[in-house]
Amino acid sequence: QQGDVVFVDSINAQASIYGEVRRPAIYELKGEQSVQSFIELAGGLTTSAYPKNVLLAGLDNNYQRKVTRLNLTRKVESNRTIKNGDVVTVLPISQQFSEVVNVAGAISRPSTYAWYQGMTVAELIANRDDLLKTTDLNYAIILSESDDGVVSVTQFRPRSLFSGISPLLNANDIVVFFDRYGEKTFKSTFEQELNDALLERIVEPNDVKEFNYLHIIKTGDLVAKQQALVKSKSLSRTELLKPILKLLQSSSMNGNLVPVFEITGQVRYPGFYPLAKDARLTDAIAAAGGLSESANLSKGEISRLNSINDAFQVEHIEFSLEGRLQDAMSENKHTSTPNNIKLHAKDVVNIFPQANWQEELRVELGGEVKYPGVYTIKENESLSDVIQRAGGLTDFAAVNSAFFTRKSLKELEQKQARDLARNLSKELAFKSISSTSANVNIGEVQLLVNQLTTVEGVGRLVIDLDRVINDADFDVRLEDGDKLVIPSYRTEVNIIGEVQVATSHLHNEEWTLRDYIRSSGGLRQQSDEDRVYVIRANGLVDIPDNSWFNEELEIYPGDTIVVPLDAGHTDKLTLWEKSTSIFYQLTVGLAALGRL
C-alpha cells in the first residue's frame, strides 16, 4: 500500500564458473553448495567437458589464490563445498585421437580410420576403386611420430598393395597419397565449392595459400580434422609436401641434418622431398614422378654433405641408371644393388640430360611465303633454310618490309621497361619530398610509371631479308619462338608527328622528303625540323646528315617520315610575357640605384 518500503538486500556469497558448462556465469550461493550442485546450477557439463580435470581456484588463509585440481568422478571431490569468491573452470577433453590412422591426399575417401594391432595399408586400400584415376601408383608415404616427437617417414608404392606387399601401420600414423600429374588441372564445380567452404571454416582468409592440413589433423577437433582430410584430396603434390617438409624441419633436434633430399634435373617434378627410412636412389626418382624423356641413363650425380673433423665437406658421387637399376625402375621394384645408392639427409640428386638433347624448337612464318605456318627446326638452323623449306617467297612479297620478332628480345624489353619504371618511381619519390618540384606533375609521372609496368614488349629484330636470303654472312640463326611476317608490297609513305595533317601518300619516285612534308601541310610551329628522321619498312632508321630538307635522302615505299616535337619550343606570347617581366625587374633595379 501507499507508504510501504520494499527492501532488496545486497548480494551474499557468490562464485564463478567457466569452461565446458552450459551456462557459464557468476552465481549467488544459497547456503552451502557442493561443486556438483554448483555445476548443476550452471546447467551441467557439456559433451566436451573433461570431468577428471576441473580447476577450483579459491582463497587461502593469506587471501591468495590457490588452485586445486578436482576429479568429479570421485564422490569425495565432487562434494567439496564451494566458498565465496571461488572460481570453477571445467576444462575440455583432449582433441587427440587414440588408436586411429589418418589417410590424406589423392584417394577416393580420405578420412580417419580405426587402428588395431597388425594393421597394414592394404586394409585401407582394398581395391583400385579406393584410389583415384590420377593417383600416383609409384609414390606414397607414411608419417609416424614417436613419443618424444621425432617424425619418421616410410615410402611405399601403392601399386605394390595389390601384389601382397603392404607396410605395417602404427597408431596415429598419417598416410599420404599423391596425384601423378603433380599439379591439379581440373576440379568439378561441386568440389571447388566444397573446398572453398571448408577453407572459410578451417583457416583465416589470409592463410588460404598456406593451408596446412597436417596442423589441423594434429590439433583440430573431429569436424575440422575430417574437413582438412577432405580438402587434402584436391591439393597438388607441392601443397601436400610443403607441410610435411616443415614438420620434419621442426622435429629435427640435436643438430642433426633435416631428413630431406633434393632431386634436380631431368625428372618430372624436381624439388625437395622427405627422406624415408632406408631410401635409395630409385626411391628418390619415384618420389619425383620418374625420369623425363631427356634423362641421361649413363651418368648422374649425388652431392652429399659429410662431416669431417667438425666441418662439412661436399662429396660428389657419380652413378649410372643403366643395367639392373634401369630394370628395377621399369618394374617398380625396390632393389639394393651397389649402384642403387642409399640416400642421406640433405643429399642433392642430379639427373643430367642426354648429350645434344633439345626440346622441339618451333618458329612461325607468315605472310607472303608459299607455305606459311609453324615449322620445327633443329639447333642452329638458319632463317634462309626455313624460308626455303616454306617454298620461298611469293611474287607479292615486300622483302624490305619483313617483320621479324624474337621471344627473348620481347622478354628483355619488358624487363627494361620494368627497370625504367622502378627508376622513375625512385625519382618520383624524391621529387615528392623535394621543395624544387613545384612544377612537376606527379600524377602524370605516376601514370607513366603504371603504363611502363604493364607494357607489352614487341621483340622486333631489324633484319635485311634480301641479304639474309642471298648472303650467308647476313643470315640469322633461329631460336625457339621466332616469328617472321612478310607483308605484301606496299606503295604508301606515311608521315606522322608535327605536321599540319598526319597522313599517308602514294609513293612518288620524283618526290623528296620536303615534297612529302609539304603535301601534308608543312611543319607545325612547334616541330623540331633539325631532328626529322625516316623509319624504313624493315625497321631501320635513317637520319638526314644536316637537316630535314636533305635532298639526298631517298624515300621508298613503306617508309614512315617522323617529325618530332620541339620540347624547348616557346610560343611568342609566352616569350613576350617573360621578356616584359625581365625588363620590368631591370627598370625597378635601375630606379633603385638612381635613388642612391
mmCIF file with all atom_site columns, N, CA and C in Angstrom, residues 85-135:
data_model
loop_
_atom_site.group_PDB
_atom_site.id
_atom_site.type_symbol
_atom_site.label_atom_id
_atom_site.label_alt_id
_atom_site.label_comp_id
_atom_site.label_asym_id
_atom_site.label_entity_id
_atom_site.label_seq_id
_atom_site.pdbx_PDB_ins_code
_atom_site.Cartn_x
_atom_site.Cartn_y
_atom_site.Cartn_z
_atom_site.occupancy
_atom_site.B_iso_or_equiv
_atom_site.pdbx_formal_charge
_atom_site.auth_seq_id
_atom_site.auth_comp_id
_atom_site.auth_asym_id
_atom_site.auth_atom_id
_atom_site.pdbx_PDB_model_num
ATOM 1   N N  . GLY A 1 85  ? 33.717 -16.341 -3.546  1.00 0.00 ? 85  GLY A N  1
ATOM 2   C CA . GLY A 1 85  ? 34.870 -15.934 -4.336  1.00 0.00 ? 85  GLY A CA 1
ATOM 3   C C  . GLY A 1 85  ? 35.534 -17.050 -5.113  1.00 0.00 ? 85  GLY A C  1
ATOM 4   N N  . ASP A 1 86  ? 35.083 -18.290 -4.962  1.00 0.00 ? 86  ASP A N  1
ATOM 5   C CA . ASP A 1 86  ? 35.684 -19.394 -5.704  1.00 0.00 ? 86  ASP A CA 1
ATOM 6   C C  . ASP A 1 86  ? 35.401 -19.271 -7.204  1.00 0.00 ? 86  ASP A C  1
ATOM 7   N N  . VAL A 1 87  ? 36.359 -19.788 -8.007  1.00 0.00 ? 87  VAL A N  1
ATOM 8   C CA . VAL A 1 87  ? 36.210 -19.805 -9.465  1.00 0.00 ? 87  VAL A CA 1
ATOM 9   C C  . VAL A 1 87  ? 36.420 -21.239 -9.923  1.00 0.00 ? 87  VAL A C  1
ATOM 10  N N  . VAL A 1 88  ? 35.408 -21.789 -10.578 1.00 0.00 ? 88  VAL A N  1
ATOM 11  C CA . VAL A 1 88  ? 35.470 -23.161 -11.077 1.00 0.00 ? 88  VAL A CA 1
ATOM 12  C C  . VAL A 1 88  ? 35.665 -23.112 -12.597 1.00 0.00 ? 88  VAL A C  1
ATOM 13  N N  . THR A 1 89  ? 36.668 -23.841 -13.084 1.00 0.00 ? 89  THR A N  1
ATOM 14  C CA . THR A 1 89  ? 36.928 -23.917 -14.527 1.00 0.00 ? 89  THR A CA 1
ATOM 15  C C  . THR A 1 89  ? 36.880 -25.379 -14.954 1.00 0.00 ? 89  THR A C  1
ATOM 16  N N  . VAL A 1 90  ? 35.951 -25.694 -15.862 1.00 0.00 ? 90  VAL A N  1
ATOM 17  C CA . VAL A 1 90  ? 35.810 -27.057 -16.370 1.00 0.00 ? 90  VAL A CA 1
ATOM 18  C C  . VAL A 1 90  ? 36.534 -27.118 -17.716 1.00 0.00 ? 90  VAL A C  1
ATOM 19  N N  . LEU A 1 91  ? 37.603 -27.879 -17.752 1.00 0.00 ? 91  LEU A N  1
ATOM 20  C CA . LEU A 1 91  ? 38.427 -27.951 -18.956 1.00 0.00 ? 91  LEU A CA 1
ATOM 21  C C  . LEU A 1 91  ? 37.823 -28.915 -19.971 1.00 0.00 ? 91  LEU A C  1
ATOM 22  N N  . PRO A 1 92  ? 38.121 -28.714 -21.270 1.00 0.00 ? 92  PRO A N  1
ATOM 23  C CA . PRO A 1 92  ? 37.583 -29.616 -22.298 1.00 0.00 ? 92  PRO A CA 1
ATOM 24  C C  . PRO A 1 92  ? 38.407 -30.889 -22.398 1.00 0.00 ? 92  PRO A C  1
ATOM 25  N N  . ILE A 1 93  ? 37.817 -31.868 -23.046 1.00 0.00 ? 93  ILE A N  1
ATOM 26  C CA . ILE A 1 93  ? 38.535 -33.110 -23.312 1.00 0.00 ? 93  ILE A CA 1
ATOM 27  C C  . ILE A 1 93  ? 39.598 -32.852 -24.373 1.00 0.00 ? 93  ILE A C  1
ATOM 28  N N  . SER A 1 94  ? 40.570 -33.714 -24.449 1.00 0.00 ? 94  SER A N  1
ATOM 29  C CA . SER A 1 94  ? 41.614 -33.589 -25.459 1.00 0.00 ? 94  SER A CA 1
ATOM 30  C C  . SER A 1 94  ? 41.052 -33.904 -26.841 1.00 0.00 ? 94  SER A C  1
ATOM 31  N N  . GLN A 1 95  ? 41.520 -33.148 -27.841 1.00 0.00 ? 95  GLN A N  1
ATOM 32  C CA . GLN A 1 95  ? 41.085 -33.389 -29.211 1.00 0.00 ? 95  GLN A CA 1
ATOM 33  C C  . GLN A 1 95  ? 41.908 -34.484 -29.888 1.00 0.00 ? 95  GLN A C  1
ATOM 34  N N  . GLN A 1 96  ? 42.904 -34.994 -29.187 1.00 0.00 ? 96  GLN A N  1
ATOM 35  C CA . GLN A 1 96  ? 43.732 -36.040 -29.765 1.00 0.00 ? 96  GLN A CA 1
ATOM 36  C C  . GLN A 1 96  ? 42.977 -37.371 -29.764 1.00 0.00 ? 96  GLN A C  1
ATOM 37  N N  . PHE A 1 97  ? 43.131 -38.079 -30.882 1.00 0.00 ? 97  PHE A N  1
ATOM 38  C CA . PHE A 1 97  ? 42.508 -39.389 -31.005 1.00 0.00 ? 97  PHE A CA 1
ATOM 39  C C  . PHE A 1 97  ? 43.538 -40.467 -30.691 1.00 0.00 ? 97  PHE A C  1
ATOM 40  N N  . SER A 1 98  ? 43.093 -41.482 -30.052 1.00 0.00 ? 98  SER A N  1
ATOM 41  C CA . SER A 1 98  ? 43.967 -42.614 -29.778 1.00 0.00 ? 98  SER A CA 1
ATOM 42  C C  . SER A 1 98  ? 43.552 -43.786 -30.657 1.00 0.00 ? 98  SER A C  1
ATOM 43  N N  . GLU A 1 99  ? 44.578 -44.482 -31.179 1.00 0.00 ? 99  GLU A N  1
ATOM 44  C CA . GLU A 1 99  ? 44.366 -45.679 -31.984 1.00 0.00 ? 99  GLU A CA 1
ATOM 45  C C  . GLU A 1 99  ? 43.527 -45.391 -33.225 1.00 0.00 ? 99  GLU A C  1
ATOM 46  N N  . VAL A 1 100 ? 43.993 -44.393 -33.996 1.00 0.00 ? 100 VAL A N  1
ATOM 47  C CA . VAL A 1 100 ? 43.385 -44.095 -35.288 1.00 0.00 ? 100 VAL A CA 1
ATOM 48  C C  . VAL A 1 100 ? 44.494 -43.954 -36.317 1.00 0.00 ? 100 VAL A C  1
ATOM 49  N N  . VAL A 1 101 ? 44.107 -43.986 -37.589 1.00 0.00 ? 101 VAL A N  1
ATOM 50  C CA . VAL A 1 101 ? 45.010 -43.741 -38.713 1.00 0.00 ? 101 VAL A CA 1
ATOM 51  C C  . VAL A 1 101 ? 44.323 -42.730 -39.623 1.00 0.00 ? 101 VAL A C  1
ATOM 52  N N  . ASN A 1 102 ? 45.054 -41.704 -40.020 1.00 0.00 ? 102 ASN A N  1
ATOM 53  C CA . ASN A 1 102 ? 44.513 -40.690 -40.923 1.00 0.00 ? 102 ASN A CA 1
ATOM 54  C C  . ASN A 1 102 ? 45.046 -40.923 -42.333 1.00 0.00 ? 102 ASN A C  1
ATOM 55  N N  . VAL A 1 103 ? 44.151 -40.892 -43.313 1.00 0.00 ? 103 VAL A N  1
ATOM 56  C CA . VAL A 1 103 ? 44.519 -41.102 -44.713 1.00 0.00 ? 103 VAL A CA 1
ATOM 57  C C  . VAL A 1 103 ? 44.167 -39.830 -45.474 1.00 0.00 ? 103 VAL A C  1
ATOM 58  N N  . ALA A 1 104 ? 45.181 -39.236 -46.125 1.00 0.00 ? 104 ALA A N  1
ATOM 59  C CA . ALA A 1 104 ? 45.005 -37.959 -46.809 1.00 0.00 ? 104 ALA A CA 1
ATOM 60  C C  . ALA A 1 104 ? 45.504 -38.050 -48.238 1.00 0.00 ? 104 ALA A C  1
ATOM 61  N N  . GLY A 1 105 ? 45.118 -37.056 -49.041 1.00 0.00 ? 105 GLY A N  1
ATOM 62  C CA . GLY A 1 105 ? 45.652 -36.941 -50.387 1.00 0.00 ? 105 GLY A CA 1
ATOM 63  C C  . GLY A 1 105 ? 44.753 -37.517 -51.459 1.00 0.00 ? 105 GLY A C  1
ATOM 64  N N  . ALA A 1 106 ? 45.381 -37.988 -52.533 1.00 0.00 ? 106 ALA A N  1
ATOM 65  C CA . ALA A 1 106 ? 44.678 -38.385 -53.752 1.00 0.00 ? 106 ALA A CA 1
ATOM 66  C C  . ALA A 1 106 ? 44.108 -39.791 -53.656 1.00 0.00 ? 106 ALA A C  1
ATOM 67  N N  . ILE A 1 107 ? 43.095 -39.952 -52.812 1.00 0.00 ? 107 ILE A N  1
ATOM 68  C CA . ILE A 1 107 ? 42.358 -41.220 -52.736 1.00 0.00 ? 107 ILE A CA 1
ATOM 69  C C  . ILE A 1 107 ? 40.873 -40.891 -52.750 1.00 0.00 ? 107 ILE A C  1
ATOM 70  N N  . SER A 1 108 ? 40.059 -41.916 -52.929 1.00 0.00 ? 108 SER A N  1
ATOM 71  C CA . SER A 1 108 ? 38.619 -41.686 -53.071 1.00 0.00 ? 108 SER A CA 1
ATOM 72  C C  . SER A 1 108 ? 37.981 -41.185 -51.783 1.00 0.00 ? 108 SER A C  1
ATOM 73  N N  . ARG A 1 109 ? 38.398 -41.753 -50.622 1.00 0.00 ? 109 ARG A N  1
ATOM 74  C CA . ARG A 1 109 ? 37.742 -41.414 -49.365 1.00 0.00 ? 109 ARG A CA 1
ATOM 75  C C  . ARG A 1 109 ? 38.778 -41.082 -48.280 1.00 0.00 ? 109 ARG A C  1
ATOM 76  N N  . PRO A 1 110 ? 39.388 -39.902 -48.339 1.00 0.00 ? 110 PRO A N  1
ATOM 77  C CA . PRO A 1 110 ? 40.304 -39.521 -47.260 1.00 0.00 ? 110 PRO A CA 1
ATOM 78  C C  . PRO A 1 110 ? 39.517 -39.328 -45.967 1.00 0.00 ? 110 PRO A C  1
ATOM 79  N N  . SER A 1 111 ? 40.008 -39.916 -44.877 1.00 0.00 ? 111 SER A N  1
ATOM 80  C CA . SER A 1 111 ? 39.256 -39.855 -43.624 1.00 0.00 ? 111 SER A CA 1
ATOM 81  C C  . SER A 1 111 ? 40.118 -40.375 -42.487 1.00 0.00 ? 111 SER A C  1
ATOM 82  N N  . THR A 1 112 ? 39.511 -40.446 -41.301 1.00 0.00 ? 112 THR A N  1
ATOM 83  C CA . THR A 1 112 ? 40.132 -41.046 -40.120 1.00 0.00 ? 112 THR A CA 1
ATOM 84  C C  . THR A 1 112 ? 39.566 -42.453 -39.936 1.00 0.00 ? 112 THR A C  1
ATOM 85  N N  . TYR A 1 113 ? 40.458 -43.438 -39.776 1.00 0.00 ? 113 TYR A N  1
ATOM 86  C CA . TYR A 1 113 ? 40.039 -44.830 -39.645 1.00 0.00 ? 113 TYR A CA 1
ATOM 87  C C  . TYR A 1 113 ? 40.547 -45.405 -38.333 1.00 0.00 ? 113 TYR A C  1
ATOM 88  N N  . ALA A 1 114 ? 39.789 -46.369 -37.798 1.00 0.00 ? 114 ALA A N  1
ATOM 89  C CA . ALA A 1 114 ? 40.197 -47.034 -36.557 1.00 0.00 ? 114 ALA A CA 1
ATOM 90  C C  . ALA A 1 114 ? 41.431 -47.900 -36.806 1.00 0.00 ? 114 ALA A C  1
ATOM 91  N N  . TRP A 1 115 ? 42.345 -47.873 -35.846 1.00 0.00 ? 115 TRP A N  1
ATOM 92  C CA . TRP A 1 115 ? 43.585 -48.654 -35.951 1.00 0.00 ? 115 TRP A CA 1
ATOM 93  C C  . TRP A 1 115 ? 43.545 -49.817 -34.984 1.00 0.00 ? 115 TRP A C  1
ATOM 94  N N  . TYR A 1 116 ? 44.177 -50.906 -35.376 1.00 0.00 ? 116 TYR A N  1
ATOM 95  C CA . TYR A 1 116 ? 44.321 -52.047 -34.485 1.00 0.00 ? 116 TYR A CA 1
ATOM 96  C C  . TYR A 1 116 ? 45.697 -52.665 -34.720 1.00 0.00 ? 116 TYR A C  1
ATOM 97  N N  . GLN A 1 117 ? 46.149 -53.412 -33.779 1.00 0.00 ? 117 GLN A N  1
ATOM 98  C CA . GLN A 1 117 ? 47.474 -54.007 -33.847 1.00 0.00 ? 117 GLN A CA 1
ATOM 99  C C  . GLN A 1 117 ? 47.589 -54.925 -35.061 1.00 0.00 ? 117 GLN A C  1
ATOM 100 N N  . GLY A 1 118 ? 48.676 -54.730 -35.828 1.00 0.00 ? 118 GLY A N  1
ATOM 101 C CA . GLY A 1 118 ? 48.904 -55.545 -37.009 1.00 0.00 ? 118 GLY A CA 1
ATOM 102 C C  . GLY A 1 118 ? 48.251 -55.017 -38.266 1.00 0.00 ? 118 GLY A C  1
ATOM 103 N N  . MET A 1 119 ? 47.684 -53.824 -38.203 1.00 0.00 ? 119 MET A N  1
ATOM 104 C CA . MET A 1 119 ? 47.006 -53.239 -39.361 1.00 0.00 ? 119 MET A CA 1
ATOM 105 C C  . MET A 1 119 ? 48.023 -52.831 -40.425 1.00 0.00 ? 119 MET A C  1
ATOM 106 N N  . THR A 1 120 ? 47.681 -53.026 -41.704 1.00 0.00 ? 120 THR A N  1
ATOM 107 C CA . THR A 1 120 ? 48.543 -52.644 -42.819 1.00 0.00 ? 120 THR A CA 1
ATOM 108 C C  . THR A 1 120 ? 47.795 -51.664 -43.726 1.00 0.00 ? 120 THR A C  1
ATOM 109 N N  . VAL A 1 121 ? 48.539 -51.045 -44.637 1.00 0.00 ? 121 VAL A N  1
ATOM 110 C CA . VAL A 1 121 ? 47.933 -50.086 -45.567 1.00 0.00 ? 121 VAL A CA 1
ATOM 111 C C  . VAL A 1 121 ? 46.947 -50.789 -46.497 1.00 0.00 ? 121 VAL A C  1
ATOM 112 N N  . ALA A 1 122 ? 47.216 -52.057 -46.821 1.00 0.00 ? 122 ALA A N  1
ATOM 113 C CA . ALA A 1 122 ? 46.343 -52.786 -47.742 1.00 0.00 ? 122 ALA A CA 1
ATOM 114 C C  . ALA A 1 122 ? 44.926 -52.910 -47.204 1.00 0.00 ? 122 ALA A C  1
ATOM 115 N N  . GLU A 1 123 ? 44.752 -52.842 -45.882 1.00 0.00 ? 123 GLU A N  1
ATOM 116 C CA . GLU A 1 123 ? 43.411 -52.938 -45.310 1.00 0.00 ? 123 GLU A CA 1
ATOM 117 C C  . GLU A 1 123 ? 42.655 -51.623 -45.425 1.00 0.00 ? 123 GLU A C  1
ATOM 118 N N  . LEU A 1 124 ? 43.359 -50.533 -45.742 1.00 0.00 ? 124 LEU A N  1
ATOM 119 C CA . LEU A 1 124 ? 42.703 -49.264 -46.025 1.00 0.00 ? 124 LEU A CA 1
ATOM 120 C C  . LEU A 1 124 ? 42.382 -49.137 -47.506 1.00 0.00 ? 124 LEU A C  1
ATOM 121 N N  . ILE A 1 125 ? 43.248 -49.717 -48.348 1.00 0.00 ? 125 ILE A N  1
ATOM 122 C CA . ILE A 1 125 ? 43.075 -49.670 -49.799 1.00 0.00 ? 125 ILE A CA 1
ATOM 123 C C  . ILE A 1 125 ? 42.835 -51.097 -50.266 1.00 0.00 ? 125 ILE A C  1
ATOM 124 N N  . ALA A 1 126 ? 41.570 -51.487 -50.251 1.00 0.00 ? 126 ALA A N  1
ATOM 125 C CA . ALA A 1 126 ? 41.248 -52.874 -50.560 1.00 0.00 ? 126 ALA A CA 1
ATOM 126 C C  . ALA A 1 126 ? 41.297 -53.164 -52.049 1.00 0.00 ? 126 ALA A C  1
ATOM 127 N N  . ASN A 1 127 ? 40.924 -52.193 -52.893 1.00 0.00 ? 127 ASN A N  1
ATOM 128 C CA . ASN A 1 127 ? 40.933 -52.396 -54.339 1.00 0.00 ? 127 ASN A CA 1
ATOM 129 C C  . ASN A 1 127 ? 41.223 -51.072 -55.025 1.00 0.00 ? 127 ASN A C  1
ATOM 130 N N  . ARG A 1 128 ? 41.310 -51.100 -56.334 1.00 0.00 ? 128 ARG A N  1
ATOM 131 C CA . ARG A 1 128 ? 41.681 -49.901 -57.088 1.00 0.00 ? 128 ARG A CA 1
ATOM 132 C C  . ARG A 1 128 ? 40.601 -48.829 -57.045 1.00 0.00 ? 128 ARG A C  1
ATOM 133 N N  . ASP A 1 129 ? 39.368 -49.193 -56.709 1.00 0.00 ? 129 ASP A N  1
ATOM 134 C CA . ASP A 1 129 ? 38.313 -48.192 -56.598 1.00 0.00 ? 129 ASP A CA 1
ATOM 135 C C  . ASP A 1 129 ? 38.553 -47.249 -55.426 1.00 0.00 ? 129 ASP A C  1
ATOM 136 N N  . ASP A 1 130 ? 39.355 -47.690 -54.458 1.00 0.00 ? 130 ASP A N  1
ATOM 137 C CA . ASP A 1 130 ? 39.672 -46.822 -53.325 1.00 0.00 ? 130 ASP A CA 1
ATOM 138 C C  . ASP A 1 130 ? 40.672 -45.737 -53.708 1.00 0.00 ? 130 ASP A C  1
ATOM 139 N N  . LEU A 1 131 ? 41.317 -45.898 -54.862 1.00 0.00 ? 131 LEU A N  1
ATOM 140 C CA . LEU A 1 131 ? 42.241 -44.887 -55.365 1.00 0.00 ? 131 LEU A CA 1
ATOM 141 C C  . LEU A 1 131 ? 41.575 -44.099 -56.486 1.00 0.00 ? 131 LEU A C  1
ATOM 142 N N  . LEU A 1 132 ? 42.100 -42.918 -56.759 1.00 0.00 ? 132 LEU A N  1
ATOM 143 C CA . LEU A 1 132 ? 41.604 -42.125 -57.872 1.00 0.00 ? 132 LEU A CA 1
ATOM 144 C C  . LEU A 1 132 ? 42.262 -42.580 -59.168 1.00 0.00 ? 132 LEU A C  1
ATOM 145 N N  . LYS A 1 133 ? 41.674 -42.174 -60.274 1.00 0.00 ? 133 LYS A N  1
ATOM 146 C CA . LYS A 1 133 ? 42.273 -42.486 -61.573 1.00 0.00 ? 133 LYS A CA 1
ATOM 147 C C  . LYS A 1 133 ? 43.623 -41.791 -61.737 1.00 0.00 ? 133 LYS A C  1
ATOM 148 N N  . THR A 1 134 ? 43.813 -40.692 -60.992 1.00 0.00 ? 134 THR A N  1
ATOM 149 C CA . THR A 1 134 ? 45.051 -39.914 -61.124 1.00 0.00 ? 134 THR A CA 1
ATOM 150 C C  . THR A 1 134 ? 46.042 -40.175 -59.998 1.00 0.00 ? 134 THR A C  1
ATOM 151 N N  . THR A 1 135 ? 45.764 -41.137 -59.113 1.00 0.00 ? 135 THR A N  1
ATOM 152 C CA . THR A 1 135 ? 46.675 -41.407 -58.009 1.00 0.00 ? 135 THR A CA 1
ATOM 153 C C  . THR A 1 135 ? 48.023 -41.920 -58.519 1.00 0.00 ? 135 THR A C  1
#
